[in-house]
Coordinates of C-alpha atoms in Angstrom, one line a residue:
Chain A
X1 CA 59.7 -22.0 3.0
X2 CA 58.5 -24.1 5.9
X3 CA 61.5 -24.3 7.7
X4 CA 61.4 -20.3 8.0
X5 CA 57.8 -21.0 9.9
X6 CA 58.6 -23.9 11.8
X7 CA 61.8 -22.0 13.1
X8 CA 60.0 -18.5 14.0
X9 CA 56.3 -19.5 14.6
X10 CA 56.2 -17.7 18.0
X11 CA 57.1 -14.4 16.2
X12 CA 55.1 -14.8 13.6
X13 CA 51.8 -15.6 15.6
X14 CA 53.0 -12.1 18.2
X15 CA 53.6 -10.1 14.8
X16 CA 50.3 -11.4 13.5
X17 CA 48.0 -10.7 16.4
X18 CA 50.0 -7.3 16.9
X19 CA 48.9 -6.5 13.0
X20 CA 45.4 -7.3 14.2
X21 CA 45.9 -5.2 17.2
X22 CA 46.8 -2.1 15.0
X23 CA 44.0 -2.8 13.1
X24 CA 41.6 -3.3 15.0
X25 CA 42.3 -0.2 17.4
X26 CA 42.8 2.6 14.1
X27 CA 39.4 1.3 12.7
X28 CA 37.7 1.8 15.8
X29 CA 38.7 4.8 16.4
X30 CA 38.5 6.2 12.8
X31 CA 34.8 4.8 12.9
X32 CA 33.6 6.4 15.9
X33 CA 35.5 9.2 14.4
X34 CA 33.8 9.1 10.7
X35 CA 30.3 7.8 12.1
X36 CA 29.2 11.3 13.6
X37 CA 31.0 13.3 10.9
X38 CA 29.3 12.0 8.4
X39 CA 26.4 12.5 9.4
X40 CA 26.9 15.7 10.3
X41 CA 28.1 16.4 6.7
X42 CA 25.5 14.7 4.6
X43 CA 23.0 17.2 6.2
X44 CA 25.4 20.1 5.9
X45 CA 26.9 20.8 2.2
X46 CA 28.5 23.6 3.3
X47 CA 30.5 22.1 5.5
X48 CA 31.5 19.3 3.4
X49 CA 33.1 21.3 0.6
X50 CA 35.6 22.2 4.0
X51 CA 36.5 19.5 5.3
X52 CA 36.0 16.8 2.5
X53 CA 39.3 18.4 0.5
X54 CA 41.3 18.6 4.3
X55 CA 40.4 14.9 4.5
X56 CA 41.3 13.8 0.4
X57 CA 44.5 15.9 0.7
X58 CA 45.5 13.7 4.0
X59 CA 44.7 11.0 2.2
X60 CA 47.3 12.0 -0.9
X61 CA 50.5 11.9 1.6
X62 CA 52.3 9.1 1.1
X63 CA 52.3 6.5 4.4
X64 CA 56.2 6.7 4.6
X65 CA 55.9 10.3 4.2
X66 CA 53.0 10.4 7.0
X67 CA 54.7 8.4 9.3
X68 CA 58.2 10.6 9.2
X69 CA 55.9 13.6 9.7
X70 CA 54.7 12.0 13.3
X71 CA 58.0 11.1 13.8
X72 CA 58.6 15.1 15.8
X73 CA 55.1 15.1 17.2
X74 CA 54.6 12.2 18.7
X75 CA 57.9 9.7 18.0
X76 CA 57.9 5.8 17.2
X77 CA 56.3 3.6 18.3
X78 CA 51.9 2.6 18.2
X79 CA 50.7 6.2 18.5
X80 CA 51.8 7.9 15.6
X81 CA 50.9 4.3 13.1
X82 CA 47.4 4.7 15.0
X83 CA 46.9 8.4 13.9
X84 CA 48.4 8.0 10.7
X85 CA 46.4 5.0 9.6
X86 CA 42.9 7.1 11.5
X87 CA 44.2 9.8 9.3
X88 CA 44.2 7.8 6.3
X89 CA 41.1 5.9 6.3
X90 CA 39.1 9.2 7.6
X91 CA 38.1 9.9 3.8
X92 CA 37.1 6.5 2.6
X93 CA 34.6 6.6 6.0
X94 CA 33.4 9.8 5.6
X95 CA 32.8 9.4 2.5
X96 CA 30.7 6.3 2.5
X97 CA 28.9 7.6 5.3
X98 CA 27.7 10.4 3.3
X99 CA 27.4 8.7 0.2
X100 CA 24.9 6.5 2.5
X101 CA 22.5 9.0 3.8
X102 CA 22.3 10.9 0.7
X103 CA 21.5 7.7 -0.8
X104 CA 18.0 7.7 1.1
X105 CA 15.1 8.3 -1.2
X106 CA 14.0 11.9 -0.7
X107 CA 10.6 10.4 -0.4
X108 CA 11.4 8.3 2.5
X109 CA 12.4 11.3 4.7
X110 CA 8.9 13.1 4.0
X111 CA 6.5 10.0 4.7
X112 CA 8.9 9.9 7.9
X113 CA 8.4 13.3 8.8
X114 CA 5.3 13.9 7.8
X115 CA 3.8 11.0 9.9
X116 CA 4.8 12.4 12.8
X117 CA 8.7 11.0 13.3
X118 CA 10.9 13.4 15.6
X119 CA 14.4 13.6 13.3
X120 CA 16.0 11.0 16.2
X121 CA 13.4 8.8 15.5
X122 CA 13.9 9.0 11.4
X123 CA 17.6 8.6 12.0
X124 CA 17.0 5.4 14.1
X125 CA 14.1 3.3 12.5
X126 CA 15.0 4.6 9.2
X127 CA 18.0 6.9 8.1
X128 CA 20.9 4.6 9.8
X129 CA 19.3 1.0 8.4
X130 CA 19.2 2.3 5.0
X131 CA 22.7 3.5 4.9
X132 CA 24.1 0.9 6.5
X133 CA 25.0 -1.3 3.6
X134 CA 27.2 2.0 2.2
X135 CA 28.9 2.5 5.5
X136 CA 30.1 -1.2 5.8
X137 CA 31.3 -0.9 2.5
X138 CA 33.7 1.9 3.2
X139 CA 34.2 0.2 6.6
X140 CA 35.5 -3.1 4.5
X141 CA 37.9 -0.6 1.7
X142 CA 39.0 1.4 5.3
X143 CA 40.0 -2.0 7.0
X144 CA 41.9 -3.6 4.1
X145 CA 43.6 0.0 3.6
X146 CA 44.5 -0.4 7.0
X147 CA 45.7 -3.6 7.1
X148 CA 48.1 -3.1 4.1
X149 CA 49.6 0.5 5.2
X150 CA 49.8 -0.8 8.6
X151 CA 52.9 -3.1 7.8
X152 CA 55.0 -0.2 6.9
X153 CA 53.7 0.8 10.1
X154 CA 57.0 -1.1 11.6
X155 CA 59.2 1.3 9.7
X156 CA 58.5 3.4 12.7
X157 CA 58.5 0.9 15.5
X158 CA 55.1 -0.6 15.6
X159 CA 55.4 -3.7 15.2
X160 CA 53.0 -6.0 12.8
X161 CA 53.5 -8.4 10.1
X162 CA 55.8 -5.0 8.6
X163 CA 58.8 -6.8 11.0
X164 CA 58.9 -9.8 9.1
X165 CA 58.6 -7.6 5.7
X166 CA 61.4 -5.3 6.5
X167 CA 63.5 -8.3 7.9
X168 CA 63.3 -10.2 5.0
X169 CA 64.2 -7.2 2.8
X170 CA 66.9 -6.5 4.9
X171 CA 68.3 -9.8 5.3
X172 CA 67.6 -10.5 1.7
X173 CA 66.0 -13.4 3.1
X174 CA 63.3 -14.6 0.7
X175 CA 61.2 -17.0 2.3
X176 CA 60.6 -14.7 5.1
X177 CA 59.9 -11.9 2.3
X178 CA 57.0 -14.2 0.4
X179 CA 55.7 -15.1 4.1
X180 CA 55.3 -11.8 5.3
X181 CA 53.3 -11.1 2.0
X182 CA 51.0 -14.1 2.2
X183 CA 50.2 -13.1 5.8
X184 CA 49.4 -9.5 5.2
X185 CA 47.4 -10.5 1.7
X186 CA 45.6 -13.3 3.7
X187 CA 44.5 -11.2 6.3
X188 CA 43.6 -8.7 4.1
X189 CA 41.5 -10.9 1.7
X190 CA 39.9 -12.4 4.6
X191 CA 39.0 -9.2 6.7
X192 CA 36.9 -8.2 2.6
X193 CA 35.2 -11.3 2.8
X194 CA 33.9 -11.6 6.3
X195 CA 33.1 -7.8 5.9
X196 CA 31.4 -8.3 2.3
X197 CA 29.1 -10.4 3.9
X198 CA 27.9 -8.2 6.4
X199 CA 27.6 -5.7 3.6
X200 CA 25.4 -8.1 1.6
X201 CA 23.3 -8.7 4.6
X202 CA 23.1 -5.2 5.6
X203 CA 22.0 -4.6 2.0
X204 CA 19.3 -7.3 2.3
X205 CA 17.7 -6.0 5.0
X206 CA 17.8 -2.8 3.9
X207 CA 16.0 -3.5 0.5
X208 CA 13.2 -5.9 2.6
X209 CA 13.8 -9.3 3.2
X210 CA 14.4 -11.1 6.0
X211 CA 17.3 -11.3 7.3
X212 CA 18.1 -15.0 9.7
Chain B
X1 CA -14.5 30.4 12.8
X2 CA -17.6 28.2 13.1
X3 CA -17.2 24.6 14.6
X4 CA -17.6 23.1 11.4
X5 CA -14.5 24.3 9.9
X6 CA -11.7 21.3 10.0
X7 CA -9.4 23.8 8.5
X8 CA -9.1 27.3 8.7
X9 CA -6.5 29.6 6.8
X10 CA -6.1 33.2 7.2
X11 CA -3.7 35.3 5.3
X12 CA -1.2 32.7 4.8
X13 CA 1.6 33.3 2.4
X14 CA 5.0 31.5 1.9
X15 CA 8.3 33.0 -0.1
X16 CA 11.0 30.3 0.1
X17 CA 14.3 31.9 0.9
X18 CA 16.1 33.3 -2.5
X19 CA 12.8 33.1 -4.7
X20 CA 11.8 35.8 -6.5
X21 CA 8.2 35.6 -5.9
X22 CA 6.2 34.5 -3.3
X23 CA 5.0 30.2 -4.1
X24 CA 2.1 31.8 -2.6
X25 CA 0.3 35.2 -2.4
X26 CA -1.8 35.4 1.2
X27 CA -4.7 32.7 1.2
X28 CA -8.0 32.7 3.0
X29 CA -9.6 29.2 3.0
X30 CA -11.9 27.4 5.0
X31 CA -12.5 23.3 4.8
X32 CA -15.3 21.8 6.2
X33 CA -15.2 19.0 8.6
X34 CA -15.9 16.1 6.6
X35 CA -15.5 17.5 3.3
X36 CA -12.9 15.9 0.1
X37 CA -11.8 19.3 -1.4
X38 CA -9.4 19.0 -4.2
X39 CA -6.8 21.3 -5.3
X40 CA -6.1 21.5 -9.0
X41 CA -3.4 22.8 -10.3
X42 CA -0.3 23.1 -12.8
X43 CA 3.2 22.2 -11.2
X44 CA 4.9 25.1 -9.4
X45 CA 0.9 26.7 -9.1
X46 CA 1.6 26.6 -5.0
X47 CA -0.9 23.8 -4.7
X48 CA 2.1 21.7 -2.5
X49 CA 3.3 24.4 -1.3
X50 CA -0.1 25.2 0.2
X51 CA -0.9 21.3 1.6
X52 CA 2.6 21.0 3.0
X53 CA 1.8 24.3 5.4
X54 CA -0.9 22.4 7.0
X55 CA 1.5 19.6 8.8
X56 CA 4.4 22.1 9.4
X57 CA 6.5 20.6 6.6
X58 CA 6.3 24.4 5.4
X59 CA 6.2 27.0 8.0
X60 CA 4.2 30.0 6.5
X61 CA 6.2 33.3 5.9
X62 CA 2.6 35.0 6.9
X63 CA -0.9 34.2 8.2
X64 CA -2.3 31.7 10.5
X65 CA -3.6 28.2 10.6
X66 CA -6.1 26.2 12.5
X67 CA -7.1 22.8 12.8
X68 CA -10.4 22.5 14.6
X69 CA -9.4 25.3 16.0
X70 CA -6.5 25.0 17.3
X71 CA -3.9 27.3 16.2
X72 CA -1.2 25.1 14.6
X73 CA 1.9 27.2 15.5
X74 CA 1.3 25.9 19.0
X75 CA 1.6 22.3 18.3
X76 CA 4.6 20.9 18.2
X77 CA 5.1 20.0 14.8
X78 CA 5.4 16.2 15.5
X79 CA 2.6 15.9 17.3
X80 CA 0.5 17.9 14.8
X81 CA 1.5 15.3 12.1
X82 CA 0.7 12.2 14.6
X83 CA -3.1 14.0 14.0
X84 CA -2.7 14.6 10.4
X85 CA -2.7 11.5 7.6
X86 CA -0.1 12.6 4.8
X87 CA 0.1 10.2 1.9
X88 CA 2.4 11.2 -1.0
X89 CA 2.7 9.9 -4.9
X90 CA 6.0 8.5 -4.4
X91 CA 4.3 6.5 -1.2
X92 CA 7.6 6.3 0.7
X93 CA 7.2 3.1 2.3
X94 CA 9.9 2.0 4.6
X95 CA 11.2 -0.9 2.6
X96 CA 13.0 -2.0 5.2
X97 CA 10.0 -2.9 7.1
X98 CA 7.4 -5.0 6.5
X99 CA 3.7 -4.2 5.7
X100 CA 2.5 -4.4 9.1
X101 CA 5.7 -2.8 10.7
X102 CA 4.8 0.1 8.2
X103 CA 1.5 0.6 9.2
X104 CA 2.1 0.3 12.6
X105 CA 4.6 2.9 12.5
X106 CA 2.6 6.0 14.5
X107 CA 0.8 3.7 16.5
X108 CA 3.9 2.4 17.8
X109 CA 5.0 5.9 18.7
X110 CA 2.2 6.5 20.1
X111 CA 2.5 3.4 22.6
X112 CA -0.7 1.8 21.4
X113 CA -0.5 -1.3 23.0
X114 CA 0.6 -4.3 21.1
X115 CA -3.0 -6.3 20.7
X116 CA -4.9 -2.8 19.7
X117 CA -2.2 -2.4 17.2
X118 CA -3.0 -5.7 15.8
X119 CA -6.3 -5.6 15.4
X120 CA -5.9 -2.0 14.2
X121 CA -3.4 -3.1 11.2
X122 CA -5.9 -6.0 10.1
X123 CA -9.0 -3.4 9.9
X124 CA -7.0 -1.1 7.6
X125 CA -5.3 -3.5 5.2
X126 CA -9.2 -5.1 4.9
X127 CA -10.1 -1.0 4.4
X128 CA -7.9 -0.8 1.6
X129 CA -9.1 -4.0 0.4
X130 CA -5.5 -5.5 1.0
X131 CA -6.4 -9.5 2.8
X132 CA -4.2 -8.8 6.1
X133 CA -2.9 -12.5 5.8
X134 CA -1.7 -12.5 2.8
X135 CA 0.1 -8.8 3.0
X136 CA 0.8 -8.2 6.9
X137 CA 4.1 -10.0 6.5
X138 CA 5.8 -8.7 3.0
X139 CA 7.5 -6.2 2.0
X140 CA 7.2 -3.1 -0.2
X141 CA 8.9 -4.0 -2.7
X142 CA 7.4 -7.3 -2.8
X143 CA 4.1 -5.1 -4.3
X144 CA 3.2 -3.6 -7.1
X145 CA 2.4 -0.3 -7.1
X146 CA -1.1 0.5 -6.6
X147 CA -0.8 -1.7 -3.8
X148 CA 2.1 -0.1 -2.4
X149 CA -0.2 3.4 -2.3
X150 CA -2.8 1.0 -0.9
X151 CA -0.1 0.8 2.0
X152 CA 0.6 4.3 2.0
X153 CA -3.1 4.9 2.3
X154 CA -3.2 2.4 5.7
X155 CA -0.3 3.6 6.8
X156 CA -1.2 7.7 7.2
X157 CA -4.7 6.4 8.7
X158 CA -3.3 4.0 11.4
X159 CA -3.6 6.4 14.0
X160 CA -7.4 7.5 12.7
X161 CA -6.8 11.4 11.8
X162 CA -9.8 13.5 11.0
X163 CA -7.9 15.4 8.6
X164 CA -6.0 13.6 5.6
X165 CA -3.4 15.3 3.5
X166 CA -3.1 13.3 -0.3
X167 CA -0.3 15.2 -2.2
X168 CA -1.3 13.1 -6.0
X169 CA -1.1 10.0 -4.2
X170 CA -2.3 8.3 -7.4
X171 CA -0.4 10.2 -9.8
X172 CA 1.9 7.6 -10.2
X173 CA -0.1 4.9 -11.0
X174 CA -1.4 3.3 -14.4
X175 CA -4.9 4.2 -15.3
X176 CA -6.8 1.4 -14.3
X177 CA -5.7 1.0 -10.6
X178 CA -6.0 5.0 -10.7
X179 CA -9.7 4.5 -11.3
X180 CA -10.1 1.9 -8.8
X181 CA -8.3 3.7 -6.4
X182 CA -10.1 7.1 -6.6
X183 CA -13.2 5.0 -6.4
X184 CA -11.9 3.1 -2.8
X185 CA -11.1 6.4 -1.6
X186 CA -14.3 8.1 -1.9
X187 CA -15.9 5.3 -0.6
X188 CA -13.4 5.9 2.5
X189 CA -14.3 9.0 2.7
X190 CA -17.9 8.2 3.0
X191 CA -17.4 5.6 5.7
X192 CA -15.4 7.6 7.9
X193 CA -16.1 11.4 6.8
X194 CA -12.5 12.2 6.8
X195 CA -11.5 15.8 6.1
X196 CA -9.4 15.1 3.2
X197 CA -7.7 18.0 1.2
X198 CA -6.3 16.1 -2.1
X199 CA -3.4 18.0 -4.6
X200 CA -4.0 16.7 -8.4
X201 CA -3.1 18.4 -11.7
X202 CA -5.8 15.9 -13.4
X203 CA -8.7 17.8 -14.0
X204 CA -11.0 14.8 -14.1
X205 CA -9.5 13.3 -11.0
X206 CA -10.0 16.7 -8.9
X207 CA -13.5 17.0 -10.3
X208 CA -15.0 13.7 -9.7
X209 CA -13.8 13.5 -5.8
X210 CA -14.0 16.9 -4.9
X211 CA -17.2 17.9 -2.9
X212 CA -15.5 21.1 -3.9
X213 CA -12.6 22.1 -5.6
X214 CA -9.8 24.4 -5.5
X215 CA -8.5 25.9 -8.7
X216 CA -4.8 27.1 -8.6
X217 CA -2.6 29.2 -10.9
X218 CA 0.6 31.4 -10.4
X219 CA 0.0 31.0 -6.2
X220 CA -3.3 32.4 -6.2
X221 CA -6.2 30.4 -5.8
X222 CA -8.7 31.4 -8.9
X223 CA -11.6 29.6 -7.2
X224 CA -13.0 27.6 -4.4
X225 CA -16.4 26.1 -5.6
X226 CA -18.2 22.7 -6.2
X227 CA -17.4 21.2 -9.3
X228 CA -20.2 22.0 -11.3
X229 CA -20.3 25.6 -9.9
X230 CA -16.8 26.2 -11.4
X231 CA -18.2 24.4 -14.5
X232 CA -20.9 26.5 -14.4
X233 CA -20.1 29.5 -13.4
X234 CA -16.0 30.0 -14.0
X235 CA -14.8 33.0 -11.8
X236 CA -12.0 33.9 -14.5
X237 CA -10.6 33.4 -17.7
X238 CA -7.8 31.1 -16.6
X239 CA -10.6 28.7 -14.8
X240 CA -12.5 28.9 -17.9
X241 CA -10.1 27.8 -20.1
X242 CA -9.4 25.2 -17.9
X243 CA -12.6 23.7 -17.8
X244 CA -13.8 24.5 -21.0
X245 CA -13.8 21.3 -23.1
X246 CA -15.4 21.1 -26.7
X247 CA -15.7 17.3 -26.6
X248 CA -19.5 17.2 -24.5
X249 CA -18.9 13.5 -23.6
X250 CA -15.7 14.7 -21.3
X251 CA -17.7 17.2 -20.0
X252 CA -20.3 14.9 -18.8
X253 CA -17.6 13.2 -16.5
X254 CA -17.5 16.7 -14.5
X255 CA -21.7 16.6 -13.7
X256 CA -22.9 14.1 -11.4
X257 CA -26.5 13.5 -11.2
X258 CA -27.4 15.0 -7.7
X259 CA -26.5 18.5 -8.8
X260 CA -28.5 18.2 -12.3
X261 CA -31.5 15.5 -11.3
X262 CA -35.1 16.6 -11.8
X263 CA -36.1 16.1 -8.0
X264 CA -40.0 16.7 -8.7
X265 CA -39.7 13.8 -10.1
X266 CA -38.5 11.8 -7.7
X267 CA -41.1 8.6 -7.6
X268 CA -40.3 5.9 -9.5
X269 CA -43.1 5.3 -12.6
X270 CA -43.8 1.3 -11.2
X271 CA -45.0 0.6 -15.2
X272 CA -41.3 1.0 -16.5
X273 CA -38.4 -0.5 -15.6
X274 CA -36.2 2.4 -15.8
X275 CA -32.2 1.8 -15.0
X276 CA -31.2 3.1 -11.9
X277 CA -27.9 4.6 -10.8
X278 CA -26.3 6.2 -7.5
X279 CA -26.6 9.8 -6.9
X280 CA -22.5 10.1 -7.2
X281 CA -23.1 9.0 -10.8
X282 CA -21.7 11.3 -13.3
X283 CA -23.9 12.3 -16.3
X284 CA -21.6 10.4 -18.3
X285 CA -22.1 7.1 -16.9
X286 CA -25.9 8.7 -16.9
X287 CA -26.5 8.4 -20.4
X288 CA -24.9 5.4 -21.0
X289 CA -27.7 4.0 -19.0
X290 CA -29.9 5.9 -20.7
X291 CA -28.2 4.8 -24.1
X292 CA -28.6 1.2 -23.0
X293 CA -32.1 1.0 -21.5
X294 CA -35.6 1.2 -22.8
X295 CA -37.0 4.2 -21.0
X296 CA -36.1 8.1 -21.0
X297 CA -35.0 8.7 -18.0
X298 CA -32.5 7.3 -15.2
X299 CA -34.1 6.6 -11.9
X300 CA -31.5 8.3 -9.3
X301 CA -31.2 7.0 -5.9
X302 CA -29.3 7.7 -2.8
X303 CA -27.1 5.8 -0.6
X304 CA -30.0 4.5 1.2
X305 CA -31.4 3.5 -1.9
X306 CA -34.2 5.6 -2.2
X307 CA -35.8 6.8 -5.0
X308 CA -34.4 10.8 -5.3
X309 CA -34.9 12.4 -8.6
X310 CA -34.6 11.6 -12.4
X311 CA -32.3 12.5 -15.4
X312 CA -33.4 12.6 -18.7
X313 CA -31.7 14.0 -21.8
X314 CA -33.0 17.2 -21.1
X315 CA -30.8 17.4 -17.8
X316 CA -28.0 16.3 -19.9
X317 CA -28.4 18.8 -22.6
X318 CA -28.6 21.5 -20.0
X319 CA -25.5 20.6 -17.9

């Protein structure tokens, strides 16, 4: 087991940070994607029932499936894994965006209105604060979504923690298999956690309490 | 249009999109500067939907609207509100925010600067009988509920409207801080001589704080009157019924002793010690007085504590 690290550390530490890398870039891009469009949909029912079934049925293809579909379009390599994993983690954002700002006491919105706040003003003081907790939580699902489909990613060429996997599988080589695992669980498990706790503070502050 | 009116309606009307029937049917009113008028009503009567047109949160489907003149379809709806105080039953607070940070809310938008602000948060929590040190720094949901309306109340004055909207700001809230509330918000009234136009579907509560009161059914209002006018002198059935009561005592609580008092007799007799009560006193608390004391009558004074008039039972059998 350690031998396999100790002779292919250098690899492992490029595959790693590449994972990260893949990450990293689809949930940015997914989030400025999901941030605006959420939004837009909690306010706008009708538009919802559209697009939310376009985004589940995405979400339905299988990743290997996803990825062979890209294959024409765009060929191997980072771009089509980006836009697949985007693709994929679309509905769990969207979703939790919604589910945030519908979450806002009805209440809240009148006091806010009827004091005088322009609807940008609501959305900044208020609105976004109190649905923040909801949106980190599909932020933290999307990212460990992401993390996880992202090493079958290498299937078509992109690299990641997927290499040593698909290697190992290969190869029939066990060691690497169990170490490709332990590094894509670990990273997964640790991306929750640091992203839970953001949530939890997010949550805090939104419920009143001060927040150091 | 005299210069008295805070609030002037004329014609309005509003159908929601897909009802059947209009919320309500075209409305003339007219609010005096400085008057607490009540509307009373059942739910779905049009008494919200009526309050709501005054800050824009409604546009009307007919019919006009001025505030002090000012035609409100001209003002851009968030600065109209910046001029309006809205308090509603289910207070939203920002809980998020502290108490202060609440409060401060419109003057904030408004750029007060920071040390007015300050000063203008501590009057209002001590208005609302709320010690600024202890509450500037909590949050809402570190209070109970009267206290949160408390908030509510501060909040929608921070920016010191003459007009006050109240949609049952105290409808939510347990009988004893209800009465203490109502009583903290006449005395408000009085200190500042707020136009205040107040939604309740308690009968009692819209009687004892309206200088006059708005009776709503089916979005039509039945009849715009002081409270013992309406007691009196019931322009319909359906306000009838509503205020009839067969148990007398209730119906004391409706009568307050300015609009009854024997004013001929308005010197005090300086061989008795009769009790004496305020003139805002309703016949009810009246003759308890007069149930308690040694004299027939209840000397009636007015908020500079002089001597104005008398009740006896006679008064109270009449009212």
């Amino acid at each position: 087991m350690i031998a396999y690290i100790e002779n292919n550390y250098l690899e492992v530490i490029t595959l790693f940070l590449q994972h990260i890398e893949i990450t990293v870039i689809s949930l940015a891009i997914a989030v400025i994607i999901a941030l605006p469009l959420g939004v837009l949909l909690a306010k706008n029912a009708a538009l919802a029932a559209i697009i939310m079934p376009v985004l589940s049925v995405i979400y339905t293809i299988p990743s290997l499936a996803m990825f062979a579909l890209l294959i024409p379009v765009v060929g191997l390599g980072l771009e089509p894994a980006i836009i697949a994993l985007v693709a994929y983690s679309l509905l769990i954002l969207v979703r939790n965006v919604i589910a945030g700002f519908r979450s806002i006491d009805p209440a809240v919105i009148e006091a806010g209105l009827g004091l005088g706040l322009s609807r940008w003003q609501l959305f900044c003081k208020i609105e976004w604060v109190l649905a923040l907790p909801a949106i980190l939580g599909g932020v933290r699902i999307a990212a460990v979504s992401i993390i996880g489909i992202a090493a079958i990613a290498s299937w078509i060429n992109a690299g990641g923690l997927g290499v040593i996997l698909f290697q190992g599988l290969n190869e029939s080589n066990t060691p690497q298999i169990v170490w490709g695992t332990i590094l894509v669980a670990g990273m997964a498990l640790f991306v929750n956690y640091f992203l839970s706790v953001l949530e939890s503070l997010a949550l805090a502050k939104s419920k009143g309490a001060d927040v150091k | 249009m005299t210069e008295t009116d805070a609030i002037v309606m004329e014609g309005i009307s509003k159908t929601f999109k897909k009802a059947q029937k209009p919320s309500l049917y075209p409305t003339d009113l007219r609010i005096e500067s400085g008057s607490f008028v009540t509307i009373l009503g059942a739910s779905g009567c049009g008494k919200t939907t009526l309050l709501k047109m005054v800050n824009r949160l409604y546009e009307p489907s007919s019919g006009k609207i001025l505030i002090n003149g000012q035609d409100i379809a001209r003002i851009a709806p968030t600065k109209l509100r910046r001029q309006i105080g809205y308090v509603i039953q289910q207070t939203g607070l920002f809980r998020h925010m502290t108490i202060e940070q609440n409060v401060a809310m419109v003057p904030g938008i408004l750029g007060w600067d920071k040390e007015k602000i300050n000063r203008r948060i501590d009057d209002l929590l001590n208005l609302v009988g709320l010690s600024p040190s202890e509450f500037r720094k909590r949050y809402p949901g570190q209070l109970s509920g009267g206290q949160q309306q408390r908030i509510g109340l501060a909040r929608a004055m921070a920016a010191d409207p003459s007009i006050m909207l109240m949609d049952e700001p105290f409808g939510a809230i347990d009988a004893i801080n209800r009465a203490a509330l109502q009583d903290e918000i006449l005395r408000i009234q009085k200190q500042l001589h707020k136009t205040i136009l107040f939604v309740t579907h308690d009968i009692m509560e819209a009687m004892k704080l309206g200088d006059k009161v708005i009776v709503m059914n089916e979005g039509k209002v039945q009849q715009f009157a002081r409270p013992l006018d309406i007691l009196r002198h019931p322009a319909n059935e359906f306000v009838r019924d509503l205020v009839h009561s067969d148990d007398r005592l209730q119906r004391l609580a409706f009568v307050r002793a300015k609009d009854v008092m024997n004013t001929e007799a308005a010197v005090p007799d300086p061989d008795k010690e009769a009790p004496e009560a305020p003139e805002n006193s309703t016949l009810h608390e009246i003759l308890m007085l007069l149930l308690g004391g040694r004299t027939d009558y209840v000397q009636i004074k007015d908020e500079k504590n002089n001597p104005v008039g008398r009740v006896t039972l006679k008064e109270i059998r009449r009212a």
